[in-house]
PDB file of C-alpha atoms in Angstrom:
ATOM      1  CA  MET A   1      81.966 115.696 102.207  1.00 66.00           C
ATOM      2  CA  LEU A   2      79.638 112.693 101.856  1.00 69.00           C
ATOM      3  CA  GLY A   3      78.780 113.658  98.269  1.00 70.00           C
ATOM      4  CA  PHE A   4      82.490 114.018  97.500  1.00 69.00           C
ATOM      5  CA  ILE A   5      83.195 110.517  98.867  1.00 74.00           C
ATOM      6  CA  ILE A   6      80.292 108.956  96.924  1.00 78.00           C
ATOM      7  CA  GLN A   7      81.443 110.589  93.677  1.00 77.00           C
ATOM      8  CA  ARG A   8      84.987 109.319  94.152  1.00 76.00           C
ATOM      9  CA  LEU A   9      83.713 105.804  94.955  1.00 80.00           C
ATOM     10  CA  ILE A  10      81.652 105.743  91.741  1.00 83.00           C
ATOM     11  CA  GLN A  11      84.680 106.857  89.734  1.00 80.00           C
ATOM     12  CA  ALA A  12      86.869 104.210  91.385  1.00 81.00           C
ATOM     13  CA  THR A  13      84.328 101.479  90.631  1.00 82.00           C
ATOM     14  CA  GLY A  14      84.188 102.507  86.964  1.00 84.00           C
ATOM     15  CA  VAL A  15      87.972 102.496  86.671  1.00 83.00           C
ATOM     16  CA  MET A  16      88.214  99.026  88.206  1.00 83.00           C
ATOM     17  CA  ALA A  17      85.524  97.672  85.854  1.00 83.00           C
ATOM     18  CA  VAL A  18      87.355  98.977  82.774  1.00 86.00           C
ATOM     19  CA  MET A  19      90.730  97.740  84.053  1.00 82.00           C
ATOM     20  CA  SER A  20      89.339  94.250  84.703  1.00 81.00           C
ATOM     21  CA  VAL A  21      88.295  93.950  81.039  1.00 82.00           C
ATOM     22  CA  ILE A  22      91.606  95.309  79.704  1.00 82.00           C
ATOM     23  CA  VAL A  23      93.733  93.129  81.977  1.00 79.00           C
ATOM     24  CA  PHE A  24      91.749  89.948  81.412  1.00 77.00           C
ATOM     25  CA  CYS A  25      91.620  90.258  77.625  1.00 77.00           C
ATOM     26  CA  GLY A  26      95.243  91.396  77.385  1.00 73.00           C
ATOM     27  CA  VAL A  27      96.652  88.540  79.462  1.00 72.00           C
ATOM     28  CA  TYR A  28      94.493  85.867  77.841  1.00 71.00           C
ATOM     29  CA  ALA A  29      95.632  86.970  74.380  1.00 63.00           C
ATOM     30  CA  ILE A  30      99.237  85.977  75.219  1.00 65.00           C
ATOM     31  CA  GLY A  31     100.377  82.453  74.395  1.00 61.00           C
ATOM     32  CA  ASN A  32      98.915  79.113  75.412  1.00 66.00           C
ATOM     33  CA  PRO A  33      99.712  77.972  78.972  1.00 66.00           C
ATOM     34  CA  ILE A  34      98.852  74.361  78.065  1.00 68.00           C
ATOM     35  CA  ASP A  35     102.053  74.200  76.007  1.00 65.00           C
ATOM     36  CA  ILE A  36     104.024  74.864  79.206  1.00 63.00           C
ATOM     37  CA  VAL A  37     101.883  73.184  81.866  1.00 65.00           C
ATOM     38  CA  ILE A  38     101.408  69.918  79.928  1.00 70.00           C
ATOM     39  CA  PRO A  39     104.535  68.010  78.772  1.00 67.00           C
ATOM     40  CA  PRO A  40     104.902  67.583  74.965  1.00 68.00           C
ATOM     41  CA  GLU A  41     104.637  63.795  75.168  1.00 70.00           C
ATOM     42  CA  ALA A  42     101.153  63.942  76.765  1.00 69.00           C
ATOM     43  CA  THR A  43      98.316  62.338  74.821  1.00 74.00           C
ATOM     44  CA  GLN A  44      95.451  64.286  73.296  1.00 75.00           C
ATOM     45  CA  GLU A  45      93.110  62.921  75.956  1.00 78.00           C
ATOM     46  CA  ILE A  46      95.324  64.291  78.733  1.00 75.00           C
ATOM     47  CA  ARG A  47      95.590  67.666  76.998  1.00 73.00           C
ATOM     48  CA  ALA A  48      91.818  67.843  76.480  1.00 78.00           C
ATOM     49  CA  GLU A  49      91.186  66.969  80.133  1.00 76.00           C
ATOM     50  CA  ALA A  50      93.674  69.634  81.302  1.00 73.00           C
ATOM     51  CA  ILE A  51      92.072  72.255  79.054  1.00 74.00           C
ATOM     52  CA  ARG A  52      88.605  71.345  80.393  1.00 77.00           C
ATOM     53  CA  ARG A  53      89.778  71.343  84.039  1.00 73.00           C
ATOM     54  CA  LEU A  54      91.397  74.778  83.665  1.00 70.00           C
ATOM     55  CA  GLY A  55      88.307  76.150  81.950  1.00 72.00           C
ATOM     56  CA  LEU A  56      90.222  77.119  78.799  1.00 71.00           C
ATOM     57  CA  ASP A  57      87.684  75.383  76.537  1.00 73.00           C
ATOM     58  CA  ARG A  58      85.044  78.028  77.290  1.00 77.00           C
ATOM     59  CA  PRO A  59      84.573  81.226  75.219  1.00 77.00           C
ATOM     60  CA  LEU A  60      86.601  84.212  76.401  1.00 76.00           C
ATOM     61  CA  TYR A  61      83.559  86.227  77.493  1.00 79.00           C
ATOM     62  CA  GLU A  62      82.326  83.277  79.560  1.00 80.00           C
ATOM     63  CA  GLN A  63      85.742  82.906  81.208  1.00 78.00           C
ATOM     64  CA  TYR A  64      85.628  86.624  82.009  1.00 81.00           C
ATOM     65  CA  PHE A  65      82.203  86.500  83.669  1.00 83.00           C
ATOM     66  CA  ILE A  66      83.250  83.439  85.679  1.00 80.00           C
ATOM     67  CA  PHE A  67      86.364  85.347  86.755  1.00 79.00           C
ATOM     68  CA  ILE A  68      84.312  88.420  87.797  1.00 82.00           C
ATOM     69  CA  SER A  69      81.822  86.251  89.684  1.00 83.00           C
ATOM     70  CA  ASN A  70      84.631  84.549  91.590  1.00 80.00           C
ATOM     71  CA  LEU A  71      86.408  87.878  92.109  1.00 80.00           C
ATOM     72  CA  LEU A  72      83.371  89.377  93.831  1.00 81.00           C
ATOM     73  CA  GLN A  73      83.492  86.405  96.208  1.00 81.00           C
ATOM     74  CA  GLY A  74      87.186  87.007  96.939  1.00 78.00           C
ATOM     75  CA  ASP A  75      88.398  84.143  94.736  1.00 78.00           C
ATOM     76  CA  LEU A  76      91.069  85.028  92.151  1.00 78.00           C
ATOM     77  CA  GLY A  77      91.485  81.459  90.957  1.00 78.00           C
ATOM     78  CA  ARG A  78      94.212  78.861  91.340  1.00 81.00           C
ATOM     79  CA  SER A  79      97.721  78.987  89.975  1.00 82.00           C
ATOM     80  CA  PHE A  80      98.276  76.724  86.957  1.00 77.00           C
ATOM     81  CA  VAL A  81     101.822  75.966  88.120  1.00 78.00           C
ATOM     82  CA  TYR A  82     101.612  75.837  91.939  1.00 80.00           C
ATOM     83  CA  ASN A  83      98.007  74.546  92.072  1.00 80.00           C
ATOM     84  CA  ILE A  84      97.169  76.693  95.098  1.00 84.00           C
ATOM     85  CA  PRO A  85      94.832  79.708  95.415  1.00 86.00           C
ATOM     86  CA  VAL A  86      96.401  82.781  93.852  1.00 85.00           C
ATOM     87  CA  LEU A  87      95.653  84.973  96.879  1.00 84.00           C
ATOM     88  CA  ASP A  88      97.496  82.510  99.125  1.00 85.00           C
ATOM     89  CA  LEU A  89     100.449  82.501  96.715  1.00 86.00           C
ATOM     90  CA  ILE A  90     100.625  86.291  96.539  1.00 84.00           C
ATOM     91  CA  GLY A  91     100.055  86.514 100.297  1.00 83.00           C
ATOM     92  CA  THR A  92     103.181  84.464 100.985  1.00 83.00           C
ATOM     93  CA  ARG A  93     105.288  86.873  98.888  1.00 84.00           C
ATOM     94  CA  LEU A  94     103.635  90.175  99.821  1.00 83.00           C
ATOM     95  CA  PRO A  95     105.279  90.702 103.262  1.00 85.00           C
ATOM     96  CA  ALA A  96     108.755  90.562 101.694  1.00 86.00           C
ATOM     97  CA  THR A  97     107.846  93.222  99.128  1.00 86.00           C
ATOM     98  CA  LEU A  98     105.906  95.275 101.662  1.00 85.00           C
ATOM     99  CA  GLU A  99     108.731  95.615 104.181  1.00 88.00           C
ATOM    100  CA  LEU A 100     111.265  96.400 101.455  1.00 88.00           C
ATOM    101  CA  VAL A 101     109.046  99.054  99.881  1.00 88.00           C
ATOM    102  CA  LEU A 102     108.006 100.693 103.158  1.00 88.00           C
ATOM    103  CA  ILE A 103     111.586 100.949 104.388  1.00 89.00           C
ATOM    104  CA  SER A 104     112.835 102.406 101.109  1.00 89.00           C
ATOM    105  CA  VAL A 105     109.953 104.824 100.424  1.00 88.00           C
ATOM    106  CA  LEU A 106     109.611 106.090 104.018  1.00 89.00           C
ATOM    107  CA  SER A 107     113.355 106.633 104.413  1.00 90.00           C
ATOM    108  CA  ALA A 108     113.559 108.334 100.990  1.00 89.00           C
ATOM    109  CA  THR A 109     110.623 110.597 101.863  1.00 88.00           C
ATOM    110  CA  PHE A 110     111.833 111.702 105.304  1.00 89.00           C
ATOM    111  CA  LEU A 111     115.436 112.185 104.177  1.00 90.00           C
ATOM    112  CA  GLY A 112     114.522 113.692 100.802  1.00 89.00           C
ATOM    113  CA  VAL A 113     112.047 116.219 102.203  1.00 88.00           C
ATOM    114  CA  SER A 114     114.504 117.295 104.933  1.00 88.00           C
ATOM    115  CA  LEU A 115     117.372 117.697 102.476  1.00 89.00           C
ATOM    116  CA  GLY A 116     115.137 119.396  99.914  1.00 88.00           C
ATOM    117  CA  ILE A 117     113.861 121.950 102.431  1.00 85.00           C
ATOM    118  CA  TYR A 118     117.443 122.735 103.469  1.00 86.00           C
ATOM    119  CA  ALA A 119     118.541 123.056  99.833  1.00 86.00           C
ATOM    120  CA  GLY A 120     115.631 125.394  99.135  1.00 83.00           C
ATOM    121  CA  TYR A 121     116.117 127.399 102.334  1.00 83.00           C
ATOM    122  CA  ARG A 122     119.864 127.914 101.775  1.00 84.00           C
ATOM    123  CA  PRO A 123     120.276 127.485  98.002  1.00 81.00           C
ATOM    124  CA  ASP A 124     123.728 129.089  97.789  1.00 81.00           C
ATOM    125  CA  SER A 125     125.519 126.959 100.400  1.00 85.00           C
ATOM    126  CA  TRP A 126     127.954 124.243  99.340  1.00 87.00           C
ATOM    127  CA  VAL A 127     125.889 121.666 101.232  1.00 88.00           C
ATOM    128  CA  SER A 128     122.850 122.517  99.100  1.00 85.00           C
ATOM    129  CA  LYS A 129     124.905 122.137  95.943  1.00 87.00           C
ATOM    130  CA  MET A 130     126.063 118.689  97.121  1.00 88.00           C
ATOM    131  CA  ILE A 131     122.463 117.721  97.867  1.00 87.00           C
ATOM    132  CA  MET A 132     121.374 118.713  94.358  1.00 86.00           C
ATOM    133  CA  ALA A 133     124.298 116.773  92.876  1.00 85.00           C
ATOM    134  CA  VAL A 134     123.050 113.651  94.680  1.00 82.00           C
ATOM    135  CA  SER A 135     119.561 114.244  93.267  1.00 83.00           C
ATOM    136  CA  VAL A 136     120.962 114.464  89.737  1.00 83.00           C
ATOM    137  CA  LEU A 137     122.765 111.165  90.312  1.00 80.00           C
ATOM    138  CA  GLY A 138     119.540 109.542  91.507  1.00 78.00           C
ATOM    139  CA  PHE A 139     117.695 110.576  88.349  1.00 77.00           C
ATOM    140  CA  SER A 140     120.505 109.795  85.913  1.00 80.00           C
ATOM    141  CA  VAL A 141     121.751 106.335  86.900  1.00 81.00           C
ATOM    142  CA  PRO A 142     119.590 103.285  86.049  1.00 82.00           C
ATOM    143  CA  SER A 143     118.547 101.236  89.070  1.00 80.00           C
ATOM    144  CA  PHE A 144     119.792  97.913  87.718  1.00 82.00           C
ATOM    145  CA  TRP A 145     123.305  99.371  87.296  1.00 85.00           C
ATOM    146  CA  VAL A 146     123.248 100.852  90.807  1.00 85.00           C
ATOM    147  CA  GLY A 147     122.165  97.472  92.168  1.00 86.00           C
ATOM    148  CA  LEU A 148     125.022  95.655  90.475  1.00 88.00           C
ATOM    149  CA  ILE A 149     127.558  98.238  91.708  1.00 89.00           C
ATOM    150  CA  LEU A 150     126.219  97.959  95.276  1.00 89.00           C
ATOM    151  CA  ILE A 151     126.581  94.172  95.164  1.00 90.00           C
ATOM    152  CA  LEU A 152     130.065  94.372  93.646  1.00 89.00           C
ATOM    153  CA  PHE A 153     131.344  96.941  96.146  1.00 88.00           C
ATOM    154  CA  PHE A 154     129.648  96.112  99.461  1.00 89.00           C
ATOM    155  CA  ALA A 155     129.060  92.369  99.046  1.00 86.00           C
ATOM    156  CA  VAL A 156     131.859  91.083  96.824  1.00 87.00           C
ATOM    157  CA  ASN A 157     134.794  93.423  97.467  1.00 87.00           C
ATOM    158  CA  LEU A 158     134.205  94.477 101.079  1.00 85.00           C
ATOM    159  CA  GLY A 159     132.038  91.582 102.242  1.00 83.00           C
ATOM    160  CA  TRP A 160     130.104  93.840 104.593  1.00 87.00           C
ATOM    161  CA  LEU A 161     126.595  92.965 103.412  1.00 86.00           C
ATOM    162  CA  PRO A 162     124.983  89.921 101.758  1.00 87.00           C
ATOM    163  CA  ALA A 163     124.478  90.021  97.993  1.00 83.00           C
ATOM    164  CA  GLY A 164     120.930  88.677  97.940  1.00 80.00           C
ATOM    165  CA  GLY A 165     118.169  86.741  99.622  1.00 81.00           C
ATOM    166  CA  ARG A 166     115.975  87.716 102.527  1.00 82.00           C
ATOM    167  CA  GLY A 167     117.945  86.330 105.460  1.00 79.00           C
ATOM    168  CA  GLU A 168     116.492  85.243 108.784  1.00 82.00           C
ATOM    169  CA  THR A 169     112.840  85.951 109.470  1.00 80.00           C
ATOM    170  CA  VAL A 170     110.632  85.972 112.531  1.00 82.00           C
ATOM    171  CA  GLU A 171     106.888  85.491 112.617  1.00 80.00           C
ATOM    172  CA  ILE A 172     104.752  88.351 113.931  1.00 81.00           C
ATOM    173  CA  TRP A 173     101.028  87.578 113.995  1.00 79.00           C
ATOM    174  CA  GLY A 174     101.638  84.645 111.682  1.00 74.00           C
ATOM    175  CA  VAL A 175     103.539  86.676 109.064  1.00 78.00           C
ATOM    176  CA  ALA A 176     107.275  86.285 108.403  1.00 78.00           C
ATOM    177  CA  TRP A 177     109.293  89.529 108.580  1.00 81.00           C
ATOM    178  CA  SER A 178     113.006  90.173 108.092  1.00 82.00           C
ATOM    179  CA  PHE A 179     113.573  93.591 109.643  1.00 83.00           C
ATOM    180  CA  PRO A 180     113.310  92.515 113.342  1.00 83.00           C
ATOM    181  CA  THR A 181     116.475  90.380 113.002  1.00 85.00           C
ATOM    182  CA  LEU A 182     119.976  91.737 112.451  1.00 86.00           C
ATOM    183  CA  ASN A 183     120.634  89.168 109.734  1.00 85.00           C
ATOM    184  CA  GLY A 184     117.380  90.035 107.972  1.00 82.00           C
ATOM    185  CA  LEU A 185     118.046  93.749 108.320  1.00 85.00           C
ATOM    186  CA  SER A 186     121.482  93.330 106.745  1.00 88.00           C
ATOM    187  CA  HIS A 187     119.820  91.657 103.765  1.00 87.00           C
ATOM    188  CA  ILE A 188     117.392  94.571 103.390  1.00 89.00           C
ATOM    189  CA  VAL A 189     120.002  97.348 103.289  1.00 89.00           C
ATOM    190  CA  LEU A 190     121.291  96.995  99.711  1.00 90.00           C
ATOM    191  CA  PRO A 191     117.958  96.448  97.935  1.00 90.00           C
ATOM    192  CA  ALA A 192     116.351  99.217 100.023  1.00 89.00           C
ATOM    193  CA  VAL A 193     119.107 101.680  99.082  1.00 89.00           C
ATOM    194  CA  ASN A 194     118.801 100.695  95.435  1.00 89.00           C
ATOM    195  CA  LEU A 195     115.025 101.109  95.521  1.00 87.00           C
ATOM    196  CA  ALA A 196     115.139 104.402  97.449  1.00 86.00           C
ATOM    197  CA  LEU A 197     117.698 106.283  95.336  1.00 86.00           C
ATOM    198  CA  PHE A 198     115.279 107.488  92.641  1.00 85.00           C
ATOM    199  CA  LYS A 199     112.601 108.314  95.225  1.00 86.00           C
ATOM    200  CA  LEU A 200     115.152 110.250  97.272  1.00 87.00           C
ATOM    201  CA  ALA A 201     116.154 112.333  94.246  1.00 87.00           C
ATOM    202  CA  MET A 202     112.513 113.062  93.415  1.00 86.00           C
ATOM    203  CA  MET A 203     111.639 114.126  96.959  1.00 87.00           C
ATOM    204  CA  ILE A 204     114.715 116.373  97.189  1.00 88.00           C
ATOM    205  CA  ARG A 205     113.807 118.222  94.008  1.00 87.00           C
ATOM    206  CA  LEU A 206     110.124 118.445  94.876  1.00 86.00           C
ATOM    207  CA  ALA A 207     110.761 119.793  98.385  1.00 86.00           C
ATOM    208  CA  ARG A 208     113.430 122.221  97.154  1.00 87.00           C
ATOM    209  CA  ALA A 209     111.204 123.634  94.411  1.00 85.00           C
ATOM    210  CA  GLY A 210     108.293 124.015  96.836  1.00 83.00           C
ATOM    211  CA  THR A 211     110.500 125.654  99.463  1.00 83.00           C
ATOM    212  CA  ARG A 212     111.976 128.149  96.999  1.00 83.00           C
ATOM    213  CA  GLU A 213     108.513 129.104  95.802  1.00 82.00           C
ATOM    214  CA  ILE A 214     106.939 129.392  99.260  1.00 80.00           C
ATOM    215  CA  MET A 215     109.823 131.360 100.780  1.00 79.00           C
ATOM    216  CA  LEU A 216     109.194 134.178  98.287  1.00 77.00           C
ATOM    217  CA  THR A 217     105.476 134.497  99.054  1.00 77.00           C
ATOM    218  CA  ASP A 218     103.789 137.169 101.163  1.00 77.00           C
ATOM    219  CA  THR A 219     102.818 134.552 103.749  1.00 75.00           C
ATOM    220  CA  ILE A 220     106.450 134.074 104.765  1.00 75.00           C
ATOM    221  CA  LYS A 221     107.154 137.812 104.623  1.00 78.00           C
ATOM    222  CA  PHE A 222     104.223 138.579 106.948  1.00 78.00           C
ATOM    223  CA  ALA A 223     105.262 135.761 109.292  1.00 77.00           C
ATOM    224  CA  ARG A 224     108.754 137.223 109.546  1.00 77.00           C
ATOM    225  CA  ALA A 225     107.344 140.704 110.024  1.00 79.00           C
ATOM    226  CA  ALA A 226     105.235 139.349 112.889  1.00 76.00           C
ATOM    227  CA  GLY A 227     108.441 138.289 114.643  1.00 76.00           C
ATOM    228  CA  LEU A 228     108.070 134.512 114.254  1.00 74.00           C
ATOM    229  CA  SER A 229     111.293 132.531 114.449  1.00 76.00           C
ATOM    230  CA  GLU A 230     112.588 130.752 111.331  1.00 74.00           C
ATOM    231  CA  SER A 231     111.984 127.333 112.868  1.00 76.00           C
ATOM    232  CA  THR A 232     108.359 128.271 113.614  1.00 78.00           C
ATOM    233  CA  ILE A 233     107.890 129.538 110.051  1.00 76.00           C
ATOM    234  CA  LEU A 234     109.269 126.291 108.661  1.00 76.00           C
ATOM    235  CA  ARG A 235     107.076 124.129 110.886  1.00 73.00           C
ATOM    236  CA  ARG A 236     103.797 126.047 110.781  1.00 74.00           C
ATOM    237  CA  HIS A 237     103.757 127.540 107.312  1.00 74.00           C
ATOM    238  CA  LEU A 238     106.290 125.992 104.966  1.00 77.00           C
ATOM    239  CA  LEU A 239     105.595 122.337 105.722  1.00 77.00           C
ATOM    240  CA  LYS A 240     101.837 122.834 105.469  1.00 75.00           C
ATOM    241  CA  LEU A 241     102.071 124.678 102.145  1.00 76.00           C
ATOM    242  CA  ILE A 242     104.325 122.109 100.457  1.00 78.00           C
ATOM    243  CA  SER A 243     102.515 119.089 101.950  1.00 77.00           C
ATOM    244  CA  ILE A 244      99.958 118.595  99.147  1.00 75.00           C
ATOM    245  CA  PRO A 245     102.411 117.845  96.305  1.00 79.00           C
ATOM    246  CA  ILE A 246     104.541 115.756  98.663  1.00 81.00           C
ATOM    247  CA  ILE A 247     101.522 113.674  99.751  1.00 78.00           C
ATOM    248  CA  THR A 248     100.573 113.181  96.095  1.00 76.00           C
ATOM    249  CA  VAL A 249     104.017 111.986  95.062  1.00 80.00           C
ATOM    250  CA  PHE A 250     104.404 109.867  98.190  1.00 81.00           C
ATOM    251  CA  GLY A 251     101.152 108.021  97.528  1.00 76.00           C
ATOM    252  CA  LEU A 252     101.859 107.413  93.862  1.00 75.00           C
ATOM    253  CA  GLU A 253     105.461 106.372  94.501  1.00 78.00           C
ATOM    254  CA  LEU A 254     104.372 104.001  97.256  1.00 78.00           C
ATOM    255  CA  GLY A 255     101.939 102.345  94.868  1.00 75.00           C
ATOM    256  CA  SER A 256     104.327 102.205  91.925  1.00 75.00           C
ATOM    257  CA  THR A 257     107.142 100.828  94.069  1.00 79.00           C
ATOM    258  CA  LEU A 258     104.899  98.122  95.522  1.00 74.00           C
ATOM    259  CA  ALA A 259     103.741  97.197  92.038  1.00 69.00           C
ATOM    260  CA  PHE A 260     106.986  97.481  90.102  1.00 70.00           C
ATOM    261  CA  ALA A 261     109.852  96.540  92.404  1.00 80.00           C
ATOM    262  CA  VAL A 262     110.621  93.845  89.844  1.00 80.00           C
ATOM    263  CA  VAL A 263     114.134  94.927  88.867  1.00 82.00           C
ATOM    264  CA  THR A 264     115.395  95.288  92.427  1.00 85.00           C
ATOM    265  CA  GLU A 265     113.847  92.012  93.575  1.00 84.00           C
ATOM    266  CA  THR A 266     115.350  90.192  90.593  1.00 83.00           C
ATOM    267  CA  ILE A 267     118.860  91.619  91.042  1.00 86.00           C
ATOM    268  CA  PHE A 268     118.950  90.903  94.784  1.00 86.00           C
ATOM    269  CA  SER A 269     116.992  87.602  94.602  1.00 83.00           C
ATOM    270  CA  TRP A 270     114.424  89.103  96.940  1.00 84.00           C
ATOM    271  CA  PRO A 271     111.492  86.655  97.238  1.00 84.00           C
ATOM    272  CA  GLY A 272     108.738  89.197  96.782  1.00 82.00           C
ATOM    273  CA  VAL A 273     105.740  89.746  94.546  1.00 84.00           C
ATOM    274  CA  GLY A 274     107.832  91.291  91.774  1.00 80.00           C
ATOM    275  CA  LYS A 275     109.916  88.168  91.348  1.00 80.00           C
ATOM    276  CA  LEU A 276     106.742  86.078  91.466  1.00 83.00           C
ATOM    277  CA  ILE A 277     105.174  87.934  88.536  1.00 83.00           C
ATOM    278  CA  ILE A 278     108.351  87.560  86.465  1.00 82.00           C
ATOM    279  CA  ASP A 279     108.336  83.803  87.095  1.00 81.00           C
ATOM    280  CA  SER A 280     104.598  83.662  86.274  1.00 82.00           C
ATOM    281  CA  ILE A 281     105.079  85.486  82.971  1.00 80.00           C
ATOM    282  CA  THR A 282     107.855  83.050  82.055  1.00 78.00           C
ATOM    283  CA  VAL A 283     105.553  80.031  82.514  1.00 77.00           C
ATOM    284  CA  LEU A 284     102.325  81.811  81.397  1.00 77.00           C
ATOM    285  CA  ASP A 285     100.627  81.304  84.757  1.00 80.00           C
ATOM    286  CA  ARG A 286      97.575  83.340  83.738  1.00 79.00           C
ATOM    287  CA  PRO A 287      95.649  83.393  87.045  1.00 81.00           C
ATOM    288  CA  VAL A 288      98.681  84.813  88.852  1.00 84.00           C
ATOM    289  CA  MET A 289      99.274  87.407  86.117  1.00 82.00           C
ATOM    290  CA  VAL A 290      95.636  88.536  86.067  1.00 83.00           C
ATOM    291  CA  ALA A 291      95.364  88.619  89.865  1.00 83.00           C
ATOM    292  CA  TYR A 292      98.583  90.615  90.174  1.00 83.00           C
ATOM    293  CA  LEU A 293      97.509  93.234  87.634  1.00 82.00           C
ATOM    294  CA  ILE A 294      94.014  93.499  89.138  1.00 84.00           C
ATOM    295  CA  LEU A 295      95.509  93.989  92.600  1.00 82.00           C
ATOM    296  CA  VAL A 296      97.911  96.616  91.213  1.00 81.00           C
ATOM    297  CA  ALA A 297      94.999  98.498  89.630  1.00 83.00           C
ATOM    298  CA  PHE A 298      93.047  98.254  92.901  1.00 84.00           C
ATOM    299  CA  LEU A 299      96.104  99.504  94.788  1.00 80.00           C
ATOM    300  CA  PHE A 300      96.458 102.611  92.621  1.00 79.00           C
ATOM    301  CA  VAL A 301      92.719 103.338  92.703  1.00 83.00           C
ATOM    302  CA  THR A 302      92.705 103.011  96.503  1.00 83.00           C
ATOM    303  CA  ILE A 303      95.766 105.229  96.916  1.00 78.00           C
ATOM    304  CA  ASN A 304      94.282 107.919  94.675  1.00 78.00           C
ATOM    305  CA  PHE A 305      91.013 107.707  96.610  1.00 80.00           C
ATOM    306  CA  VAL A 306      92.829 108.153  99.928  1.00 79.00           C
ATOM    307  CA  ILE A 307      94.887 111.040  98.508  1.00 75.00           C
ATOM    308  CA  ASP A 308      91.698 112.765  97.360  1.00 74.00           C
ATOM    309  CA  LEU A 309      90.233 112.422 100.858  1.00 76.00           C
ATOM    310  CA  VAL A 310      93.412 113.795 102.445  1.00 73.00           C
ATOM    311  CA  PHE A 311      93.324 116.746 100.026  1.00 69.00           C
ATOM    312  CA  ALA A 312      89.699 117.406 100.934  1.00 69.00           C
ATOM    313  CA  LEU A 313      90.600 117.445 104.633  1.00 71.00           C
ATOM    314  CA  ILE A 314      93.656 119.669 104.165  1.00 65.00           C
ATOM    315  CA  ASP A 315      92.048 122.069 101.690  1.00 61.00           C
ATOM    316  CA  PRO A 316      88.211 122.372 101.936  1.00 62.00           C
ATOM    317  CA  ARG A 317      88.167 124.124  98.535  1.00 59.00           C
ATOM    318  CA  VAL A 318      88.770 120.717  96.912  1.00 54.00           C
ATOM    319  CA  ARG A 319      85.514 119.178  98.105  1.00 55.00           C
ATOM    320  CA  HIS A 320      83.547 122.413  97.685  1.00 55.00           C
ATOM    321  CA  GLY A 321      84.778 122.738  94.113  1.00 54.00           C
ATOM    322  CA  VAL A 322      83.673 119.164  93.346  1.00 46.00           C
ATOM    323  CA  SER A 323      80.265 119.533  94.944  1.00 43.00           C
ATOM    324  CA  ALA A 324      79.757 122.791  93.091  1.00 39.00           C
TER     325      ALA A 324
END
């Protein structure tokens, strides 16, 4: 197991090193932030001083090595626009994105897996057909359109829920959260539903396909022949056998939703990290863009590393196959 962990850590380090080069060079090849940060009427002396202060007068490779050196010390630079450390800026927006993503992904996973198992266990019932129709809808309809329809119907026409914003927050351990308050929770509902719809459809189809496949195996036949009840078969055998693909998709979807909740946050004016990166791209705030993409890469690498460890614990053949 130790050799398996060391091998995965070496792979993760290599991926992060390559991603740092790609992200840094890609972002720094886009536009000139001085044209946005410095007003057009500024003198050449002011422009030269701003370029020197931001370190943009140095060669690209030198800027990269300075960035890596600071990164290893936990410093991702300062925002050109806000003039505060990038980690502090992202940290103020991260709780909003985190609570929205966790609520949407966890609810989609629990509901989707339950509905998918039912649809796979009783595929010919009318309820199962309705469940699969919902999954088709989740895959077919674009999220921005669903978001606009939710706002139009529940916020504008009915007035039941707010159209945007985060609502009231309370501080828990120094971090502002919305979900503990009724007002904040009402603001979460629409964006969470919009964000969860695609994940719900994916989990339904994944759980249904796994259930249909497992129910036809000899394992289930022997369990039934042994006199085990259907509920025991579902709990002890079915859930364990379909858990690996579900864990994989859950981890990847959690990471992708955290990283790319941009559309939902923009439509519902949710003050999260996704909206921050859109604003940073608009004004070419390079340190924020680079830090965001580096953190996204680190997030995916970490999630894949954790998933590999979970696989190794669930199925020992994974780690034995690697060590072999």
